[in-house]
Every structure is written in structure tokens, then in C-alpha cells.
Amino acid sequence: DTEVTQTPKHLVMGMTNKKSLKCEQHMGHRAMYWYKQKAKKPPELMFVYSYEKLSINESVPSRFSPECPNSSLLNLHLHALQPEDSALYLCASSQDYSNEQFFGPGTRLTVL
Amino acid sequence: TQLLEQSPQFLSIQEGENLTVYCNSSSVFSSLQWYRQEPGEGPVLLVTVVTGGEVKKLKRLTFQFGDARKDSSLHITAAQPGDTGLYLCAGVASVTGGFKTIFGAGTRLFVKA
């Protein structure tokens, strides 16, 4: 298995909702990432997990809460988001964080 | 602050033309990746270059890593409409405590039939 999967593909939520994005990889990669990408912009790093521990938080607001239940799974819990949080959320993984990253297909999030 | 400057930002060409995309930085990278992204999808890894001066070919795409590992180029020969997409370069740089991947701003390529 050489891919990163993400669910759901699309998500529409209200500002008072709680939802979660899920990411999975079975390549034995020990680093996993969350990125946010707005239209016509490059991906913007949010969080990095290395060996299931949070190693980088790029000053992301607390309404985004990452979780790494095991080495294959990465979640992003969403609560009280704002319309400006609407974006494509990308998960990626790499063998460790000095190696090339492989991206999932993304979750298109719309906050109403 | 480490930056990776990518140019051009936008390119619209006719099918059959050649093009080159550049990524430049003042930082040294341990490796550099090129990705292609279609709208609404995740970036797909095209190539990783590691050694200064390295050249890699992927069909009509030629990737080069600068001798000093601070810059890279992507050359497409005889572009086709299927090459349309966003091309991103990403450099892995050593920082205090580990490594960080830095993305260029992207080159949006449109190839007209």
C-alpha cells in the first residue's frame, strides 16, 4: 500500500459544529503532517507528528486539534471554526521528517 | 527566514512548446522535491533530487538540482494539455532540532491544445 487516504473528501459544517478529518497511511512512515491550502496558494504547514508525538505546531488556533492515535492514523478535530477556515486540508506522510512527503487527496472543507 | 522562490508564477503555452520552471533559494537543501497538483486534489510527487548537480528524467520532464543544492529547475519538452496543473517545488532544509520542508509558491501551467 503506497498511498495516503483521507476522509471525508468533502465536508460542510457550521460554525458551532464539531467534526473530525481522518488520515491513514500503511507505508510504515513515522512522520505525518497536516497542511491547509487556500485557492491558488501552496500548502501551509499546520502540524507535524514524528513517532506519534507532536513535534511542530505552526501557531495554529486551538479550534484545530490534532491527534495521532497510532503510527498509521492522524486525525484533525475541528470545533467552532470560522468561514475563513474554509480550505483544502491535506495530510502527508514521510519515512521520517527529513524525507520526501507523500500527500493524500485532501478534504475540501467549507465552513458556513 | 528560509524562502524558496519559484518562477514563473503562471505560464500559458501552446501544445508542443517547451518550458522551464525555476526554484531558487539562498538556503542549502538536503533534498528537493517537485510535485504536480490538480485542482481539488493533493500534490503528487514527481521526483526527489538529492545530490548537487543531479539530473533526473521522467518521460518529457527533466529535473536538475543545482551544484550547491540551493536551486532546481524543471524542464518540460513538447508540453501537452495533460501537463496542465500546479507545479510545486519543496526543499528539505536542516533547522535547529531537525528538518523543515519549505514550499515554493507554485507555477500554474496551462497548455492549450
mmCIF file of C-alpha atoms in Angstrom:
data_model
loop_
_atom_site.group_PDB
_atom_site.id
_atom_site.type_symbol
_atom_site.label_atom_id
_atom_site.label_comp_id
_atom_site.label_asym_id
_atom_site.label_seq_id
_atom_site.Cartn_x
_atom_site.Cartn_y
_atom_site.Cartn_z
ATOM 1 C CA ASP A 1 0.000 0.000 0.000
ATOM 2 C CA THR A 2 1.686 3.167 -1.192
ATOM 3 C CA GLU A 3 -0.914 5.807 -0.630
ATOM 4 C CA VAL A 4 -2.236 8.229 1.933
ATOM 5 C CA THR A 5 -6.003 8.190 2.304
ATOM 6 C CA GLN A 6 -8.183 10.961 3.707
ATOM 7 C CA THR A 7 -11.822 11.064 4.707
ATOM 8 C CA PRO A 8 -14.161 12.679 4.106
ATOM 9 C CA LYS A 9 -13.490 14.039 0.621
ATOM 10 C CA HIS A 10 -15.822 16.990 1.220
ATOM 11 C CA LEU A 11 -17.168 18.455 4.460
ATOM 12 C CA VAL A 12 -19.595 21.299 5.058
ATOM 13 C CA MET A 13 -20.010 22.428 8.647
ATOM 14 C CA GLY A 14 -21.497 25.247 10.635
ATOM 15 C CA MET A 15 -19.518 27.414 12.987
ATOM 16 C CA THR A 16 -20.914 25.595 16.056
ATOM 17 C CA ASN A 17 -20.300 22.068 14.768
ATOM 18 C CA LYS A 18 -17.631 19.612 15.871
ATOM 19 C CA LYS A 19 -16.189 17.398 13.162
ATOM 20 C CA SER A 20 -13.039 15.394 12.505
ATOM 21 C CA LEU A 21 -10.843 14.806 9.497
ATOM 22 C CA LYS A 22 -9.098 11.464 9.201
ATOM 23 C CA CYS A 23 -5.871 10.414 7.507
ATOM 24 C CA GLU A 24 -4.345 6.956 7.185
ATOM 25 C CA GLN A 25 -1.167 5.503 5.720
ATOM 26 C CA HIS A 26 0.233 1.986 5.767
ATOM 27 C CA MET A 27 3.690 2.685 4.388
ATOM 28 C CA GLY A 28 5.357 2.474 7.794
ATOM 29 C CA HIS A 29 6.063 6.196 7.713
ATOM 30 C CA ARG A 30 6.880 7.708 11.099
ATOM 31 C CA ALA A 31 6.180 11.358 10.292
ATOM 32 C CA MET A 32 2.717 12.690 9.460
ATOM 33 C CA TYR A 33 1.602 16.203 8.616
ATOM 34 C CA TRP A 34 -1.453 18.412 8.349
ATOM 35 C CA TYR A 35 -1.470 21.233 5.813
ATOM 36 C CA LYS A 36 -4.032 23.878 4.944
ATOM 37 C CA GLN A 37 -4.219 25.083 1.354
ATOM 38 C CA LYS A 38 -6.200 28.071 0.153
ATOM 39 C CA ALA A 39 -7.019 28.584 -3.521
ATOM 40 C CA LYS A 40 -4.051 29.457 -5.726
ATOM 41 C CA LYS A 41 -1.615 29.160 -2.790
ATOM 42 C CA PRO A 42 0.933 26.500 -1.811
ATOM 43 C CA PRO A 43 0.208 24.190 1.150
ATOM 44 C CA GLU A 44 0.742 25.825 4.528
ATOM 45 C CA LEU A 45 2.080 23.596 7.307
ATOM 46 C CA MET A 46 -0.104 23.257 10.408
ATOM 47 C CA PHE A 47 1.217 20.306 12.438
ATOM 48 C CA VAL A 48 3.919 17.652 12.296
ATOM 49 C CA TYR A 49 3.864 14.375 14.198
ATOM 50 C CA SER A 50 7.054 12.392 14.468
ATOM 51 C CA TYR A 51 6.926 8.913 16.010
ATOM 52 C CA GLU A 52 3.366 9.671 17.161
ATOM 53 C CA LYS A 53 4.428 12.760 19.101
ATOM 54 C CA LEU A 54 3.521 16.305 18.136
ATOM 55 C CA SER A 55 6.804 17.906 17.115
ATOM 56 C CA ILE A 56 5.682 21.057 15.304
ATOM 57 C CA ASN A 57 2.633 23.277 15.798
ATOM 58 C CA GLU A 58 2.856 26.274 13.492
ATOM 59 C CA SER A 59 0.906 28.547 15.855
ATOM 60 C CA VAL A 60 -2.384 27.049 14.750
ATOM 61 C CA PRO A 61 -5.528 28.289 16.598
ATOM 62 C CA SER A 62 -6.837 25.901 19.246
ATOM 63 C CA ARG A 63 -10.052 25.337 17.295
ATOM 64 C CA PHE A 64 -7.886 22.859 15.329
ATOM 65 C CA SER A 65 -6.794 19.928 17.480
ATOM 66 C CA PRO A 66 -4.596 17.175 16.022
ATOM 67 C CA GLU A 67 -4.427 13.633 17.317
ATOM 68 C CA CYS A 68 -2.228 10.693 16.380
ATOM 69 C CA PRO A 69 -3.832 7.518 17.830
ATOM 70 C CA ASN A 70 -1.161 5.266 16.303
ATOM 71 C CA SER A 71 1.599 5.302 13.725
ATOM 72 C CA SER A 72 -0.838 4.846 10.826
ATOM 73 C CA LEU A 73 -3.568 7.294 11.758
ATOM 74 C CA LEU A 74 -3.774 11.050 12.059
ATOM 75 C CA ASN A 75 -6.894 12.992 12.954
ATOM 76 C CA LEU A 76 -7.708 16.675 12.929
ATOM 77 C CA HIS A 77 -10.546 17.646 15.256
ATOM 78 C CA LEU A 78 -12.434 20.780 14.329
ATOM 79 C CA HIS A 79 -14.537 22.903 16.659
ATOM 80 C CA ALA A 80 -16.009 26.387 16.393
ATOM 81 C CA LEU A 81 -14.400 27.098 13.048
ATOM 82 C CA GLN A 82 -14.736 30.355 11.152
ATOM 83 C CA PRO A 83 -15.695 30.826 7.484
ATOM 84 C CA GLU A 84 -12.109 31.838 6.725
ATOM 85 C CA ASP A 85 -11.034 28.320 7.755
ATOM 86 C CA SER A 86 -12.643 27.009 4.572
ATOM 87 C CA ALA A 87 -9.835 25.410 2.561
ATOM 88 C CA LEU A 88 -8.393 22.165 1.264
ATOM 89 C CA TYR A 89 -6.882 20.251 4.185
ATOM 90 C CA LEU A 90 -4.072 17.962 3.165
ATOM 91 C CA CYS A 91 -2.460 15.142 5.084
ATOM 92 C CA ALA A 92 1.007 13.908 4.201
ATOM 93 C CA SER A 93 3.432 11.319 5.488
ATOM 94 C CA SER A 94 7.135 10.642 5.143
ATOM 95 C CA GLN A 95 9.547 7.972 6.282
ATOM 96 C CA ASP A 96 10.860 10.474 8.787
ATOM 97 C CA TYR A 97 10.806 14.218 8.620
ATOM 98 C CA SER A 98 13.970 14.557 6.607
ATOM 99 C CA ASN A 99 12.438 12.651 3.692
ATOM 100 C CA GLU A 100 10.063 13.408 0.832
ATOM 101 C CA GLN A 101 6.401 13.687 1.731
ATOM 102 C CA PHE A 102 3.522 11.824 0.144
ATOM 103 C CA PHE A 103 0.192 13.617 0.144
ATOM 104 C CA GLY A 104 -3.360 12.398 0.455
ATOM 105 C CA PRO A 105 -6.129 13.654 -1.846
ATOM 106 C CA GLY A 106 -7.301 16.225 0.686
ATOM 107 C CA THR A 107 -10.569 17.165 2.366
ATOM 108 C CA ARG A 108 -12.387 20.158 0.925
ATOM 109 C CA LEU A 109 -13.808 21.936 3.982
ATOM 110 C CA THR A 110 -16.480 24.612 3.793
ATOM 111 C CA VAL A 111 -17.465 26.468 6.966
ATOM 112 C CA LEU A 112 -20.789 28.267 6.783
ATOM 113 C CA THR B 1 13.542 33.066 7.237
ATOM 114 C CA GLN B 2 14.122 30.455 4.591
ATOM 115 C CA LEU B 3 12.452 31.120 1.260
ATOM 116 C CA LEU B 4 12.121 29.154 -1.935
ATOM 117 C CA GLU B 5 11.343 31.452 -4.831
ATOM 118 C CA GLN B 6 9.567 29.803 -7.711
ATOM 119 C CA SER B 7 9.131 31.328 -11.167
ATOM 120 C CA PRO B 8 7.206 31.948 -13.240
ATOM 121 C CA GLN B 9 4.027 32.039 -11.190
ATOM 122 C CA PHE B 10 1.844 31.477 -14.237
ATOM 123 C CA LEU B 11 2.559 30.088 -17.688
ATOM 124 C CA SER B 12 0.172 29.646 -20.601
ATOM 125 C CA ILE B 13 1.652 27.955 -23.675
ATOM 126 C CA GLN B 14 0.638 26.084 -26.806
ATOM 127 C CA GLU B 15 0.839 22.322 -27.078
ATOM 128 C CA GLY B 16 4.277 21.298 -28.321
ATOM 129 C CA GLU B 17 6.207 24.168 -26.754
ATOM 130 C CA ASN B 18 8.995 23.710 -24.229
ATOM 131 C CA LEU B 19 9.131 25.400 -20.841
ATOM 132 C CA THR B 20 11.302 25.681 -17.762
ATOM 133 C CA VAL B 21 10.263 26.370 -14.171
ATOM 134 C CA TYR B 22 12.811 27.559 -11.631
ATOM 135 C CA CYS B 23 13.158 27.347 -7.870
ATOM 136 C CA ASN B 24 15.838 29.416 -6.170
ATOM 137 C CA SER B 25 16.923 29.926 -2.596
ATOM 138 C CA SER B 26 19.802 31.204 -0.524
ATOM 139 C CA SER B 27 19.424 28.111 1.670
ATOM 140 C CA VAL B 28 21.053 24.742 1.121
ATOM 141 C CA PHE B 29 18.642 21.826 0.917
ATOM 142 C CA SER B 30 19.358 18.205 1.813
ATOM 143 C CA SER B 31 16.846 17.245 -0.869
ATOM 144 C CA LEU B 32 14.298 18.886 -3.119
ATOM 145 C CA GLN B 33 11.004 17.567 -4.403
ATOM 146 C CA TRP B 34 8.823 18.521 -7.347
ATOM 147 C CA TYR B 35 5.077 17.933 -7.139
ATOM 148 C CA ARG B 36 2.198 18.341 -9.568
ATOM 149 C CA GLN B 37 -1.241 19.204 -8.227
ATOM 150 C CA GLU B 38 -4.600 19.203 -9.991
ATOM 151 C CA PRO B 39 -7.474 21.370 -8.688
ATOM 152 C CA GLY B 40 -9.108 19.906 -5.573
ATOM 153 C CA GLU B 41 -6.551 17.102 -5.299
ATOM 154 C CA GLY B 42 -3.413 16.569 -3.246
ATOM 155 C CA PRO B 43 0.074 17.177 -4.680
ATOM 156 C CA VAL B 44 1.559 14.143 -6.417
ATOM 157 C CA LEU B 45 5.287 13.584 -6.009
ATOM 158 C CA LEU B 46 7.112 13.655 -9.354
ATOM 159 C CA VAL B 47 10.746 13.402 -8.280
ATOM 160 C CA THR B 48 13.219 13.857 -5.456
ATOM 161 C CA VAL B 49 16.732 15.174 -6.129
ATOM 162 C CA VAL B 50 19.404 14.791 -3.501
ATOM 163 C CA THR B 51 22.882 15.228 -4.971
ATOM 164 C CA GLY B 52 24.228 18.587 -6.175
ATOM 165 C CA GLY B 53 24.266 18.643 -9.995
ATOM 166 C CA GLU B 54 21.891 15.702 -10.214
ATOM 167 C CA VAL B 55 19.700 15.401 -13.299
ATOM 168 C CA LYS B 56 16.652 13.153 -13.397
ATOM 169 C CA LYS B 57 14.337 12.471 -16.306
ATOM 170 C CA LEU B 58 10.718 11.394 -16.198
ATOM 171 C CA LYS B 59 9.498 10.975 -19.792
ATOM 172 C CA ARG B 60 9.328 14.559 -21.144
ATOM 173 C CA LEU B 61 10.215 16.123 -17.772
ATOM 174 C CA THR B 62 13.833 16.861 -16.832
ATOM 175 C CA PHE B 63 14.707 17.890 -13.288
ATOM 176 C CA GLN B 64 18.010 19.388 -12.232
ATOM 177 C CA PHE B 65 19.417 20.146 -8.794
ATOM 178 C CA GLY B 66 21.971 22.946 -8.615
ATOM 179 C CA ASP B 67 25.568 22.136 -7.777
ATOM 180 C CA ALA B 68 25.277 23.981 -4.456
ATOM 181 C CA ARG B 69 21.876 22.392 -3.699
ATOM 182 C CA LYS B 70 20.225 25.822 -3.461
ATOM 183 C CA ASP B 71 18.229 25.779 -6.686
ATOM 184 C CA SER B 72 16.423 23.480 -9.056
ATOM 185 C CA SER B 73 14.724 23.535 -12.423
ATOM 186 C CA LEU B 74 12.004 21.567 -14.146
ATOM 187 C CA HIS B 75 12.060 21.472 -17.944
ATOM 188 C CA ILE B 76 9.137 20.099 -19.926
ATOM 189 C CA THR B 77 9.702 19.195 -23.572
ATOM 190 C CA ALA B 78 6.832 19.297 -26.061
ATOM 191 C CA ALA B 79 4.190 20.176 -23.477
ATOM 192 C CA GLN B 80 0.790 18.515 -23.755
ATOM 193 C CA PRO B 81 -2.623 19.565 -22.395
ATOM 194 C CA GLY B 82 -2.313 16.756 -19.843
ATOM 195 C CA ASP B 83 0.648 18.621 -18.307
ATOM 196 C CA THR B 84 -1.704 21.385 -17.161
ATOM 197 C CA GLY B 85 -1.601 21.825 -13.400
ATOM 198 C CA LEU B 86 0.120 23.466 -10.461
ATOM 199 C CA TYR B 87 3.806 22.579 -10.135
ATOM 200 C CA LEU B 88 5.303 22.933 -6.669
ATOM 201 C CA CYS B 89 8.899 22.663 -5.594
ATOM 202 C CA ALA B 90 9.668 21.826 -1.975
ATOM 203 C CA GLY B 91 13.063 21.872 -0.320
ATOM 204 C CA VAL B 92 14.004 19.984 2.835
ATOM 205 C CA ALA B 93 16.288 22.182 4.936
ATOM 206 C CA SER B 94 18.125 21.495 8.145
ATOM 207 C CA VAL B 95 16.855 23.658 11.019
ATOM 208 C CA THR B 96 17.531 23.705 14.762
ATOM 209 C CA GLY B 97 16.214 20.441 16.124
ATOM 210 C CA GLY B 98 15.551 18.734 12.829
ATOM 211 C CA PHE B 99 14.353 19.419 9.310
ATOM 212 C CA LYS B 100 11.711 21.557 7.680
ATOM 213 C CA THR B 101 10.102 21.346 4.261
ATOM 214 C CA ILE B 102 9.739 24.705 2.521
ATOM 215 C CA PHE B 103 7.381 25.078 -0.408
ATOM 216 C CA GLY B 104 7.701 27.404 -3.353
ATOM 217 C CA ALA B 105 4.643 29.472 -4.253
ATOM 218 C CA GLY B 106 3.897 27.239 -7.250
ATOM 219 C CA THR B 107 3.774 27.604 -11.018
ATOM 220 C CA ARG B 108 0.363 27.325 -12.603
ATOM 221 C CA LEU B 109 0.821 25.825 -16.086
ATOM 222 C CA PHE B 110 -1.870 25.857 -18.744
ATOM 223 C CA VAL B 111 -1.177 24.043 -22.000
ATOM 224 C CA LYS B 112 -3.563 24.864 -24.823
ATOM 225 C CA ALA B 113 -4.418 22.263 -27.447
#
